[in-house]
Each structure stands twice: as C-alpha cells, then as structure tokens.
DNA sequence: CGGGGCGTTGACTGAGATCAATTATGGTGG
DNA sequence: CCACCATAATTGATCTCAGTCAACGCCCCG
C-alpha cells in the first residue's frame, strides 16, 4: 500500500480492480515525466502524437477553433485524467490540447500502451472506461450548451469542477483553485466574456459562491446544485 | 468474403483489422436480433442494461431531459453503430436512447462482450475505437452548440449525416432518408422548432438542399460544406 | 371527414452579443 | 518599495439572433 499511490494507478483502480502485477507495469510504463509552463499548446489539431499523457499536476483543456476565430473549449482536465488516450487509437488529432497552468505530465508512449493493453485486459478495460467517462462528461456539457441558460450552465460547470477535484482530494471545504479567465469560461459555455462576468456577479450576489482571483469557494453547495440541477451520476465516480 | 458482411464485423474491421477467428466469434456473439417500432425508448436514464446493441437497420438517438422538460439530443445513430457500448463498462445509464424509425438491432450481452474483449485484444481495441469516434462526434456537436450560428450548425449536421450514411452505403447521390422532425433537429442543435424551420428555408432558398418529407437531397455539396466549415476529419473514416 | 401531429408564417420579446470605456490586478524592472 | 505595463475584470449602452406565442394549413390515418 503506497501512501501516495501513482495517480494513474489510483485513477484506473477506481474504475476496475487491478492486480499487483498490473499496478507495477503501469508504474513502469509511465516513469517518464515532463513539465510544461502554463498557457501553452501540448498538441495541435491535425498532428499525430506518439504519446498519450496522464496529468499529474496542473490543469489542461481541449479546444477547437472555428474559421471565424471563435474558440470552443471541449473539456477541462484535472490531475489523474488521461486526457488524450484517444490519440493511441485515433491517429490524427481532431482538436488541440493546451495547459491552463504549469503542468506535470506522465508520458505513456503509444507503443507501451499497446503492449500494456494487449497483455493485460484489465488495464485495457480501465483505460477504455476512462475514455467513456470522458465522453459522458462531454455529453453533459452538450446539455449546458444547448438547453441551459447562462446561470444554470455556469453553476453546472462549477459543480462539476468541484466534484471532480474533490474526487482527487483537491476541493477541501468545497473550495478549489480555478485558474480560468472569464473568457475561457465563456469559451467553454458558449458565452461571451461580458456575459460570464454578469452571470458570476449574479451567483455572487445570491451568495452561492465567492470567486476572487483563482480561488473559488462554494458558499451554498445545496443551492448551487439546485440552480444547476447538478446530478453527478454522469461522472460515474461511485462504482 | 461475404457479399453482405455482418454490419458489426464490417464496422469494427474498418477500425482495426480482425482475424477470421475474431470475425467468427463476433458473428456468433451477435446472433440475437431484436426489432422495435419507431419513436420508442430503448433504454432510459438511470437503468442498468445487461446488453449492448448494434444498430442493423433504422435510426436511433440519445437524449437527456432537463427538469424544465427541455430535451437535448446528444447523438444520432446509423446502421453499423454500436450506440451503447458504454453500458458494458458504465453500469448506470446517464442518458436515454430511443428509436426514430422502426429499428433492427443485434443484441450483444455484456457477458459476451466481456468474454470477447478478454480473449481477443483486437476486438477490444476495435470496440474501444468505436466509442472514441463516438466521443469525437460529440465534441464536434459541442462546437455547433457553442460557436456556430443556426445556419452553420444545421448545415454541419446535414453534412455529418450524409457523410456517415455514405460510409455505410446509404447516401446515393448525396441523398438520404432523414426521419427527423424539425423539433428533433432543434433539440439536437439547441434551437426552437420555429427557428429550424426558418433556417431550413434559408438553405432551401440558397439552393443548397432539397428537403421534403423524410428525404434530404444535397443540391450543392461543396457550398453546403463551405457554409458548415465541414471537415470530416473528426469522423475518422479513412484509416 | 375529422383530428392530431407536423410544417409554415407573422408579430413581438428577450437573453445574450457586441462595442466601448474604465478599473483592478499581478508580474517586472529599476 | 514603487512605477509601469499587460492582462483581466467590470460596467453601461445598444443591437441582434433566436425564442415565444399564436394562428393557420397540410397531410396522413383511422
């Protein structure tokens, strides 16, 4: 029993039980660590990466740009997330990935992933499941983009980030680091930065949240969840 | 060489080469066929299905309902799609699935999927890849919902459906069966049925499409793609 | 032939975008 | 420690795309 288990092992184990041998080969395969500064592309649309990555520390996001220069943010990633497992099977990137903050990654060469998954069906299943949860999160965002108003959508995003960070021990007292500009929040929710500002003010004035600088404190979790109609089922946290 | 290969085998083979043995066990595992009428729920949010399904004929869609009774359609499915592989690994449904038209399904009991994927890493990889393409399609829809206007979003949806149906031989002359009401199109794109009606008229008057009843004919594929800024990369059709 | 679902159109409304300043804030160099 | 700069947050005024409401027509099916 590690006191601080490998984040990848911890995450995959939360999806499927692993044998001690599987844990060990996972640790071996992800020994290579890489550090990146904040606000920097890690992969770009159209590229063909040769590694997948596990986020160990920091925050990243996926995005697409339209020809008119608009940006849609497709997901945010927190420590423990395997944010580009898909590049192992889908050769060409259909979106870009960038850091929000300085980040530490564990590098998983596709070659190693192939070997791991062919030899250990349990690892394959756990990685597959990780990508399915990722897809479930994307579907939930579609509901925000299509059918929730600005206040509901913002509340929902905040609930989700608190829940996901809490699952990796980074939301003490429902307070989290939120290294997002209002423009980035807008690009995630399909809103303008101006409207995000006004919507944050609404939530603040309703005493649901406190948000200053990069720190979010949820003041009234129950009411925030109610505004968002937040049901964490889609995060598939409890097995 | 089958003249009319099993749709599941054909689909998975387009993702990863399979051995003759793998093809055979896939055929064996999906012998059970089920038929359903149109406009009927196949699975509901919160349920724990014991089968996955391959769509053989007809069209289905995923959706979520908000507490206010609004509906967001999350995806459409065409023959060959494994539209709920996720239920194999994520016990509880986070959305519902319904038929648009009368449908024929091949039933894949989770038990069989587990055995297949544990014994045949190639099948596991192909099924995994199918769910990754599904996620890529969801991400592309997020761009429509968040950052495309009604005309761009509608054109993009039509391009996607034509491209996906064409890949399974069901879009001769860029003409397809489109068994969607304008309300359903709106629920997919985050628009009202009224606005969908007006947007269809725009595309019709611009002589980009002809749409009567359930038949869509693309009159000017190049211009329709241009309006949508449609780049089929995200469908990952060519290997 | 009558009714319900769907498509179509018009009139009005509204949530959120855009434009344009102005005011924090945080990092930097002196 | 402080002036300086760029970036981000905030606010007000105006505009617009798309929603809502309401009516009517069409068509299929019983």
XYZ file of C-alpha atoms in Angstrom, chain A residues 2-168:
167
model
C 1.550 3.207 -1.159
C 0.797 6.200 0.987
C 0.728 8.324 -2.155
C -0.111 5.946 -4.959
C 0.705 6.719 -8.548
C -2.099 8.977 -9.877
C -2.638 6.828 -12.952
C -2.835 3.659 -10.890
C -5.180 5.338 -8.459
C -7.461 6.548 -11.230
C -7.607 3.293 -13.171
C -8.077 1.343 -9.977
C -11.101 3.475 -9.195
C -12.583 2.122 -12.441
C -11.501 -1.518 -12.399
C -9.653 -3.534 -9.771
C -6.060 -4.188 -10.854
C -3.657 -6.935 -9.855
C -0.374 -6.031 -8.161
C 1.385 -7.017 -11.375
C -0.814 -4.677 -13.419
C -0.104 -1.850 -10.999
C 3.595 -2.477 -11.368
C 3.655 -2.494 -15.177
C 1.614 0.707 -15.178
C 4.146 2.382 -12.913
C 6.968 1.149 -15.112
C 5.329 2.340 -18.297
C 4.728 5.876 -17.018
C 8.107 6.653 -15.491
C 8.870 9.455 -17.911
C 7.790 12.812 -16.506
C 7.517 16.079 -18.429
C 6.922 19.624 -17.192
C 5.282 22.433 -19.142
C 4.617 26.076 -18.444
C 1.075 27.451 -18.395
C -0.848 28.693 -21.442
C 0.922 26.512 -23.980
C -0.317 24.077 -26.629
C 0.581 20.452 -25.891
C -0.861 19.005 -29.112
C -2.490 20.667 -32.074
C -5.342 19.669 -34.348
C -4.055 17.635 -37.286
C -0.969 16.327 -35.525
C -0.211 12.636 -34.964
C 1.181 12.303 -31.479
C 3.219 9.263 -30.454
C 2.465 9.513 -26.734
C -0.553 9.632 -24.511
C -0.303 11.605 -21.274
C -1.540 11.453 -17.735
C -1.961 14.772 -15.980
C -0.144 14.617 -12.637
C -0.367 18.232 -11.595
C -1.950 21.388 -13.016
C -4.883 21.850 -15.339
C -5.295 21.446 -19.112
C -8.100 21.828 -21.627
C -9.154 20.656 -25.078
C -10.373 23.131 -27.688
C -11.294 23.672 -31.313
C -11.100 26.892 -33.310
C -13.634 27.863 -35.988
C -12.606 29.530 -39.245
C -14.012 32.793 -37.842
C -11.554 32.530 -34.972
C -14.085 31.562 -32.334
C -12.941 29.015 -29.776
C -14.952 26.198 -28.227
C -13.411 24.635 -25.156
C -14.363 20.955 -25.123
C -13.180 19.838 -21.688
C -11.058 20.705 -18.695
C -8.705 18.207 -17.094
C -7.645 17.713 -13.510
C -4.845 15.627 -12.000
C -5.277 11.910 -12.667
C -7.008 12.472 -16.018
C -5.690 10.640 -19.071
C -6.626 13.455 -21.378
C -5.551 12.048 -24.733
C -5.888 8.300 -24.561
C -7.753 8.649 -27.838
C -4.565 9.549 -29.690
C -3.476 5.952 -29.109
C -6.223 4.677 -31.420
C -7.208 7.717 -33.495
C -4.049 8.682 -35.308
C -4.900 12.254 -36.210
C -5.876 14.830 -33.570
C -9.290 16.373 -34.254
C -8.729 19.059 -31.607
C -5.924 20.767 -29.697
C -4.885 20.452 -26.064
C -3.273 23.226 -24.036
C -2.181 23.909 -20.470
C -4.028 26.388 -18.278
C -1.370 26.349 -15.558
C 2.133 24.943 -15.315
C 1.656 21.185 -15.610
C 3.443 17.965 -14.832
C 2.645 15.007 -17.078
C 3.476 11.320 -17.085
C 4.255 10.262 -20.642
C 2.821 6.986 -21.961
C 4.298 6.095 -25.357
C 1.649 4.564 -27.605
C 3.937 1.586 -28.038
C 3.785 0.979 -24.294
C 0.010 1.450 -24.211
C -0.386 -1.082 -26.990
C 1.709 -3.615 -25.155
C 0.003 -2.969 -21.820
C -3.469 -3.317 -23.246
C -2.677 -6.437 -25.256
C -1.101 -8.211 -22.331
C -3.460 -7.009 -19.607
C -7.156 -6.929 -20.487
C -7.820 -5.363 -17.079
C -5.706 -2.334 -17.958
C -7.340 -2.101 -21.358
C -10.751 -2.129 -19.742
C -9.795 0.523 -17.186
C -8.360 2.843 -19.849
C -11.391 2.285 -22.044
C -13.624 3.119 -19.120
C -11.664 6.323 -18.512
C -12.407 7.422 -22.075
C -16.091 6.544 -21.617
C -16.362 8.752 -18.536
C -14.695 11.475 -20.549
C -17.363 11.073 -23.218
C -20.115 11.172 -20.588
C -18.753 14.500 -19.356
C -18.790 15.832 -22.912
C -22.447 14.819 -23.297
C -23.329 16.636 -20.110
C -21.649 19.760 -21.465
C -23.831 19.457 -24.549
C -26.847 19.869 -22.300
C -25.373 23.062 -20.889
C -24.533 24.396 -24.336
C -27.887 23.555 -25.842
C -30.517 23.728 -23.158
C -29.316 25.553 -20.029
C -29.319 29.321 -19.636
C -26.147 31.145 -18.626
C -26.729 30.896 -14.905
C -27.593 27.195 -14.960
C -24.665 26.413 -17.240
C -22.136 28.312 -15.133
C -23.417 26.770 -11.921
C -23.201 23.363 -13.556
C -19.620 23.853 -14.674
C -18.596 24.951 -11.185
C -20.369 21.986 -9.594
C -18.618 19.614 -11.963
C -15.166 21.037 -11.316
C -15.683 20.943 -7.563
C -16.898 17.336 -7.759
C -14.038 16.198 -9.980
C -11.370 17.957 -7.937
C -12.915 16.636 -4.760
C -12.569 13.112 -6.124
C -8.798 13.624 -6.259
